Amino acid sequence: MEAREWQLDVLKEAGTVGIGNAAKALSSMLCDRMVYVSVPSVRFVPLSEAAWIWGDPEAIILAAYVPFTGGLSGSAVFGLPEDAVRTFMRFMSLAAEVECEMYSIFTEMANIVVTSYLNALSSMTGWVLRPSVPRVAETMAGAVIESVLALMEHTNDSATVIDTTFSLEGGHRLLGGRLILVPDKMSLCGFLQAVEATYCR
Amino acid sequence: MIEEIVRTGEIKVISREGCLTALGVGSCVALVLYDPGRLVAGMAHIFLPFSGNGHKSAMASSFLPAKFADTAVEALHAAILKCGASTGGILAKMAGGANLFDSFQGQALDVGKLNGEAVKKALSEMGIPVTGATLGGNFGRTVRFYLPSMRMKIVCGFSREASI
């Protein structure tokens, strides 16, 4: 089933609420610094173009992969360039030298962002969504996306992707992060029907 | 020099001079079959190990020739023969098959490992010798294969590099 126009709008709306929640959580974690977010884009990405979702497939990022289950199942990927994580740690007055500390801080950020996003989706349908523990990698962006789709055993030739960019005032420049949601195709249909039943009567 | 980008699920073939490139390969496998005598080489960017595995319909609906290891090797073999390779002298090199997300729950699927094994099995069934392979690890790779040198260069970020 191809998602119709209104379904894309529902996903966009759900994404906007979700990302608003996530940005608020991130901002309070960073001592109330401004966190800017883009309006989520919902796209059907062909598998062969998936490696370019992030832009440059070779860009090195810290990425957290968070599979989630419940009424809607799928995968969330939260990613930041490494220098952005170091800047965040400086904001939180944490020592950036310790590598494992950087990983655990990043894991915590991913936890907060993904959970608050999913909570917003939950509140739209009343369904419980359960994120699992984030699994972190530091490598090429293209490799991350490709591996996540493979872990989902993505047998379709395209994926529905809800994509939002984060940015934050970081001294002289904005630091770009990204949250990507890839719902399982089957559960996505059910989710959209539940939203329709609640809001479009 | 012409650089052909081989995206996920695709097969590309070059002859005489050029470069085949797969960018940011994670659990996928970038497989190259080449004929040193005729200087023909093809790359497949393989995504998942099996076309069957309970997803019988998946294969039929896929337009990507290199999506599944078990069918991609044959498709790649056919593609380089079509471009002038001889059946006798074909060799293979490959890279990829990483497992980026170390699992502490211990039960996660290692697609990269399965991909590598499926490709090796298909190659041995077809009697194609592997002259170089770098598989596994927890990092992504960019894989380039050059003609006429027949070298495969692998970059992993963090300035790690290899040549096979």
Coordinates of C-alpha atoms in Angstrom, one line a residue:
Chain A
M1 CA 0.0 0.0 0.0
E2 CA 1.4 3.4 -1.0
A3 CA 0.9 6.1 1.6
R4 CA -1.5 8.7 0.4
E5 CA -1.0 12.4 0.7
W6 CA -2.8 12.8 4.0
Q7 CA -0.8 9.9 5.5
L8 CA 2.4 11.8 4.7
D9 CA 0.9 14.8 6.4
V10 CA 0.0 12.7 9.5
L11 CA 3.6 11.4 9.7
K12 CA 4.9 14.9 9.2
E13 CA 2.6 16.2 12.0
A14 CA 3.6 13.3 14.3
G15 CA 7.2 14.0 13.5
T16 CA 6.8 17.7 14.3
V17 CA 5.3 17.0 17.7
G18 CA 7.9 14.4 18.4
I19 CA 10.8 16.5 17.4
G20 CA 9.5 19.4 19.4
N21 CA 9.5 17.2 22.5
A22 CA 13.0 15.9 21.7
A23 CA 14.4 19.4 21.2
K24 CA 13.0 20.5 24.5
A25 CA 14.6 17.5 26.3
L26 CA 17.9 18.2 24.6
S27 CA 17.8 21.8 25.4
S28 CA 17.3 21.2 29.1
M29 CA 20.1 18.7 29.1
L30 CA 22.3 21.5 27.6
C31 CA 21.5 24.1 30.3
D32 CA 18.6 25.6 28.3
R33 CA 20.6 26.5 25.2
M34 CA 18.6 27.1 22.1
V35 CA 18.1 23.9 20.0
Y36 CA 16.8 24.5 16.5
V37 CA 15.0 21.8 14.6
S38 CA 13.8 21.5 11.0
V39 CA 10.3 20.5 10.0
P40 CA 10.6 16.7 9.4
S41 CA 10.6 15.6 5.9
V42 CA 8.9 12.3 5.0
R43 CA 10.3 10.6 2.0
F44 CA 10.3 7.3 0.2
V45 CA 14.0 6.6 -0.3
P46 CA 15.1 4.0 -2.8
L47 CA 17.5 1.5 -1.3
S48 CA 20.2 2.4 -3.8
E49 CA 20.1 6.1 -2.5
A50 CA 19.9 5.2 1.2
A51 CA 23.6 5.8 1.8
W52 CA 23.1 9.5 0.8
I53 CA 20.3 10.2 3.3
W54 CA 22.9 11.9 5.5
G55 CA 24.5 13.8 2.6
D56 CA 28.1 12.6 2.2
P57 CA 28.1 8.8 2.7
E58 CA 31.8 9.0 3.9
A59 CA 31.2 11.6 6.6
I60 CA 32.3 10.3 10.0
I61 CA 29.5 10.5 12.6
L62 CA 28.6 9.1 16.0
A63 CA 25.4 7.2 15.5
A64 CA 23.0 5.6 17.9
Y65 CA 20.8 2.9 16.5
V66 CA 17.6 2.4 18.5
P67 CA 15.2 -0.3 17.4
F68 CA 11.7 0.2 18.9
T69 CA 8.7 -2.1 19.2
G70 CA 5.0 -1.7 20.2
G71 CA 2.1 -0.4 18.2
L72 CA 4.6 1.0 15.7
S73 CA 7.9 -0.8 15.2
G74 CA 11.0 0.2 13.4
S75 CA 14.4 1.8 13.9
A76 CA 15.5 5.3 15.0
V77 CA 19.0 6.6 14.2
F78 CA 20.3 9.6 16.0
G79 CA 23.6 11.0 14.7
L80 CA 26.0 13.8 15.4
P81 CA 29.5 14.7 14.0
E82 CA 32.1 13.9 16.7
D83 CA 33.1 17.5 17.2
A84 CA 29.4 18.4 18.0
V85 CA 29.4 15.8 20.8
R86 CA 32.6 17.3 22.2
T87 CA 31.0 20.8 22.1
F88 CA 27.9 19.5 23.9
M89 CA 30.1 18.0 26.6
R90 CA 31.8 21.4 27.0
F91 CA 28.4 22.9 27.5
M92 CA 27.6 20.4 30.2
S93 CA 31.0 21.1 31.8
L94 CA 32.2 17.6 31.2
A95 CA 35.7 16.4 30.4
A96 CA 36.0 15.6 26.8
E97 CA 39.3 13.8 27.0
V98 CA 37.9 10.5 28.1
E99 CA 36.7 8.6 25.1
C100 CA 34.3 6.2 26.9
E101 CA 32.8 9.2 28.6
M102 CA 32.0 10.7 25.2
Y103 CA 30.3 7.5 24.2
S104 CA 28.2 7.2 27.3
I105 CA 27.1 10.9 27.1
F106 CA 26.2 10.4 23.5
T107 CA 24.2 7.3 24.3
E108 CA 22.3 9.2 27.0
M109 CA 21.6 12.0 24.5
A110 CA 20.3 9.5 22.0
N111 CA 18.1 7.9 24.7
I112 CA 16.5 11.2 25.6
V113 CA 16.0 12.4 22.1
V114 CA 14.5 9.1 20.8
T115 CA 12.4 8.4 23.9
S116 CA 10.8 11.9 23.9
Y117 CA 10.1 11.6 20.2
L118 CA 8.4 8.2 20.6
N119 CA 6.4 9.5 23.5
A120 CA 4.9 12.1 21.3
L121 CA 3.9 9.4 18.8
S122 CA 2.5 7.3 21.6
S123 CA 0.3 10.2 22.8
M124 CA -1.2 10.5 19.4
T125 CA -2.4 7.0 19.3
G126 CA -2.4 5.8 22.9
W127 CA -0.1 3.0 21.9
V128 CA 2.9 2.1 24.0
L129 CA 6.2 2.3 22.1
R130 CA 9.2 0.6 23.6
P131 CA 12.6 1.8 22.5
S132 CA 15.5 -0.6 23.2
V133 CA 18.9 0.3 24.5
P134 CA 20.8 2.5 22.0
R135 CA 23.8 0.8 20.2
V136 CA 26.5 3.2 19.3
A137 CA 28.9 3.3 16.4
E138 CA 31.4 5.8 15.2
T139 CA 31.9 5.5 11.4
M140 CA 30.8 6.5 8.0
A141 CA 27.2 7.8 7.7
G142 CA 26.4 5.7 4.6
A143 CA 27.6 2.6 6.3
V144 CA 25.3 3.4 9.3
I145 CA 22.1 3.8 7.3
E146 CA 22.9 0.8 5.1
S147 CA 23.5 -1.5 8.1
V148 CA 20.4 -0.3 9.9
L149 CA 18.2 -1.2 6.9
A150 CA 20.0 -4.5 6.6
L151 CA 19.4 -5.2 10.3
M152 CA 15.7 -4.6 9.7
E153 CA 16.0 -7.1 6.9
H154 CA 14.6 -4.5 4.6
T155 CA 13.4 -6.5 1.7
N156 CA 11.6 -3.7 -0.1
D157 CA 13.4 -1.7 -2.7
S158 CA 12.6 1.5 -0.9
A159 CA 12.1 2.7 2.7
T160 CA 9.9 5.3 4.3
V161 CA 12.1 7.8 6.1
I162 CA 11.2 10.5 8.5
D163 CA 14.1 12.9 8.7
T164 CA 14.8 15.9 10.9
T165 CA 17.9 18.0 11.4
F166 CA 18.9 19.5 14.7
S167 CA 21.2 22.4 15.2
L168 CA 22.5 24.3 18.1
E169 CA 24.3 27.5 18.8
G170 CA 27.9 26.2 19.3
G171 CA 30.2 29.2 19.7
H172 CA 30.7 30.5 16.2
R173 CA 28.8 27.9 14.2
L174 CA 25.8 25.6 14.2
L175 CA 26.4 22.0 14.9
G176 CA 24.3 19.7 12.9
G177 CA 22.7 16.5 14.2
R178 CA 20.1 14.3 12.7
L179 CA 17.3 12.0 13.7
I180 CA 16.0 9.5 11.2
L181 CA 13.1 7.2 11.8
V182 CA 12.5 4.2 9.6
P183 CA 9.2 2.5 10.5
D184 CA 8.5 -1.1 9.5
K185 CA 6.2 -1.0 6.5
M186 CA 3.5 -3.3 8.0
S187 CA 3.3 -1.6 11.3
L188 CA 3.2 1.9 9.6
C189 CA -0.1 1.0 7.9
G190 CA -1.6 0.1 11.3
F191 CA -0.3 3.3 12.9
L192 CA -1.7 5.5 10.2
Q193 CA -5.1 3.8 10.6
A194 CA -5.1 4.3 14.3
V195 CA -4.3 8.0 13.8
E196 CA -7.0 8.3 11.3
A197 CA -9.5 6.6 13.6
T198 CA -8.6 9.1 16.4
Y199 CA -8.4 12.3 14.5
C200 CA -10.2 12.0 11.2
R201 CA -13.7 10.9 12.2
Chain B
M1 CA 40.0 8.0 -15.3
I2 CA 36.3 7.1 -15.1
E3 CA 35.0 6.4 -11.6
E4 CA 31.8 4.4 -11.5
I5 CA 29.8 4.6 -8.2
V6 CA 28.2 1.3 -7.4
R7 CA 25.3 1.9 -5.0
T8 CA 23.5 -0.6 -2.8
G9 CA 22.1 -3.4 -4.8
E10 CA 23.8 -2.4 -8.0
I11 CA 26.2 -4.0 -10.4
K12 CA 28.6 -2.0 -12.6
V13 CA 31.3 -3.2 -15.1
I14 CA 34.4 -1.5 -16.4
S15 CA 37.1 -2.6 -18.9
R16 CA 40.7 -1.6 -19.6
E17 CA 40.9 1.4 -17.4
G18 CA 38.8 2.9 -14.6
C19 CA 37.6 2.6 -11.0
L20 CA 34.7 1.0 -9.4
T21 CA 33.7 2.6 -6.1
A22 CA 31.4 1.7 -3.3
L23 CA 31.0 4.5 -0.7
G24 CA 30.4 3.9 3.0
V25 CA 30.0 0.1 3.0
G26 CA 28.8 -1.2 6.3
S27 CA 27.3 -4.7 6.6
C28 CA 27.1 -4.9 2.8
V29 CA 29.8 -6.6 0.8
A30 CA 31.5 -5.0 -2.1
L31 CA 32.4 -7.9 -4.3
V32 CA 34.7 -7.5 -7.4
L33 CA 35.0 -10.2 -10.1
Y34 CA 37.8 -9.6 -12.6
D35 CA 39.5 -11.2 -15.5
P36 CA 43.2 -10.2 -15.5
G37 CA 43.7 -11.4 -19.1
R38 CA 41.0 -9.4 -20.7
L39 CA 41.0 -6.5 -18.2
V40 CA 37.3 -6.6 -17.4
A41 CA 36.1 -6.1 -13.9
G42 CA 32.6 -5.8 -12.3
M43 CA 31.5 -4.8 -8.8
A44 CA 28.4 -5.9 -6.9
H45 CA 27.2 -4.0 -3.8
I46 CA 25.5 -6.8 -1.9
F47 CA 22.9 -5.9 0.8
L48 CA 21.5 -9.1 2.3
P49 CA 22.6 -12.7 2.3
F50 CA 19.6 -14.7 1.0
S51 CA 16.8 -14.0 -1.5
G52 CA 14.6 -16.8 -0.1
N53 CA 14.5 -17.1 3.7
G54 CA 10.8 -16.7 4.1
H55 CA 10.8 -13.6 1.8
K56 CA 10.1 -15.5 -1.5
S57 CA 8.1 -12.5 -2.9
A58 CA 10.9 -10.1 -2.0
M59 CA 13.2 -11.5 -4.8
A60 CA 10.5 -11.2 -7.4
S61 CA 9.7 -7.6 -6.6
S62 CA 13.3 -6.5 -6.4
F63 CA 14.8 -4.6 -9.4
L64 CA 18.2 -4.5 -7.8
P65 CA 20.4 -7.3 -9.3
A66 CA 22.9 -7.3 -6.4
K67 CA 20.6 -7.0 -3.5
F68 CA 21.0 -10.6 -2.3
A69 CA 24.3 -12.5 -2.1
D70 CA 23.0 -15.8 -3.3
T71 CA 21.8 -14.4 -6.6
A72 CA 24.2 -11.4 -7.0
V73 CA 27.3 -13.5 -7.6
E74 CA 25.7 -15.2 -10.5
A75 CA 24.4 -11.9 -11.9
L76 CA 27.8 -10.3 -11.6
H77 CA 29.5 -13.3 -13.3
A78 CA 27.0 -13.0 -16.2
A79 CA 27.5 -9.3 -16.4
I80 CA 31.3 -9.4 -16.8
L81 CA 31.1 -12.3 -19.3
K82 CA 28.8 -10.1 -21.4
C83 CA 31.5 -7.4 -21.3
G84 CA 34.2 -9.7 -22.6
A85 CA 35.6 -11.7 -19.7
S86 CA 36.6 -15.3 -20.3
T87 CA 35.0 -18.0 -18.2
G88 CA 38.3 -19.5 -17.2
G89 CA 40.3 -16.7 -15.7
I90 CA 38.0 -15.0 -13.3
L91 CA 39.2 -14.0 -9.8
A92 CA 37.5 -12.3 -6.9
K93 CA 38.3 -9.6 -4.3
M94 CA 35.9 -8.3 -1.6
A95 CA 35.6 -6.0 1.3
G96 CA 32.8 -5.1 3.8
G97 CA 30.7 -7.3 6.0
A98 CA 31.1 -5.2 9.1
N99 CA 29.0 -5.3 12.3
L100 CA 28.8 -1.7 13.3
F101 CA 26.7 -2.0 16.4
D102 CA 28.4 -4.2 18.9
S103 CA 25.7 -5.9 20.8
F104 CA 25.8 -6.4 24.5
Q105 CA 22.5 -8.3 24.4
G106 CA 24.3 -10.9 22.5
Q107 CA 21.5 -12.0 20.3
A108 CA 21.5 -9.4 17.6
L109 CA 21.7 -10.4 14.0
D110 CA 25.2 -10.1 12.4
V111 CA 24.1 -9.4 8.8
G112 CA 27.7 -8.5 7.8
K113 CA 29.0 -11.9 8.8
L114 CA 26.2 -13.7 7.0
N115 CA 26.8 -11.6 3.9
G116 CA 30.4 -12.5 3.8
E117 CA 29.7 -16.2 4.3
A118 CA 27.0 -16.3 1.7
V119 CA 29.3 -14.6 -0.9
K120 CA 32.2 -17.0 -0.1
K121 CA 29.8 -20.0 -0.5
A122 CA 28.5 -18.8 -3.8
L123 CA 32.1 -18.2 -5.1
S124 CA 33.3 -21.6 -4.1
E125 CA 30.3 -23.3 -5.7
M126 CA 31.2 -21.5 -8.9
G127 CA 34.9 -22.3 -8.5
I128 CA 36.0 -18.7 -8.5
P129 CA 39.2 -18.2 -6.4
V130 CA 39.4 -15.3 -3.9
T131 CA 42.7 -13.4 -4.2
G132 CA 42.0 -10.9 -1.4
A133 CA 39.3 -10.1 1.2
T134 CA 39.0 -7.9 4.2
L135 CA 35.7 -8.6 6.0
G136 CA 34.2 -7.9 9.5
G137 CA 35.2 -5.2 12.0
N138 CA 33.0 -2.6 13.5
F139 CA 33.6 0.2 11.0
G140 CA 32.4 1.3 7.6
R141 CA 34.6 1.2 4.5
T142 CA 34.9 2.9 1.1
V143 CA 36.1 0.4 -1.4
R144 CA 37.7 1.2 -4.7
F145 CA 38.9 -1.2 -7.4
Y146 CA 41.2 0.0 -10.1
L147 CA 41.9 -1.2 -13.6
P148 CA 44.5 -1.8 -15.1
S149 CA 46.3 -2.3 -11.7
M150 CA 43.6 -4.7 -10.3
R151 CA 44.2 -3.3 -6.9
M152 CA 41.5 -2.9 -4.3
K153 CA 42.0 0.1 -2.0
I154 CA 40.0 0.3 1.2
V155 CA 39.6 3.4 3.3
C156 CA 37.9 3.2 6.8
G157 CA 38.0 6.8 8.0
F158 CA 40.3 7.5 10.9
S159 CA 43.1 7.3 8.3
R160 CA 43.1 3.5 8.4
E161 CA 43.9 2.2 4.9
A162 CA 44.5 -1.1 3.2
S163 CA 45.3 -2.4 -0.2
I164 CA 44.6 -5.9 -1.5

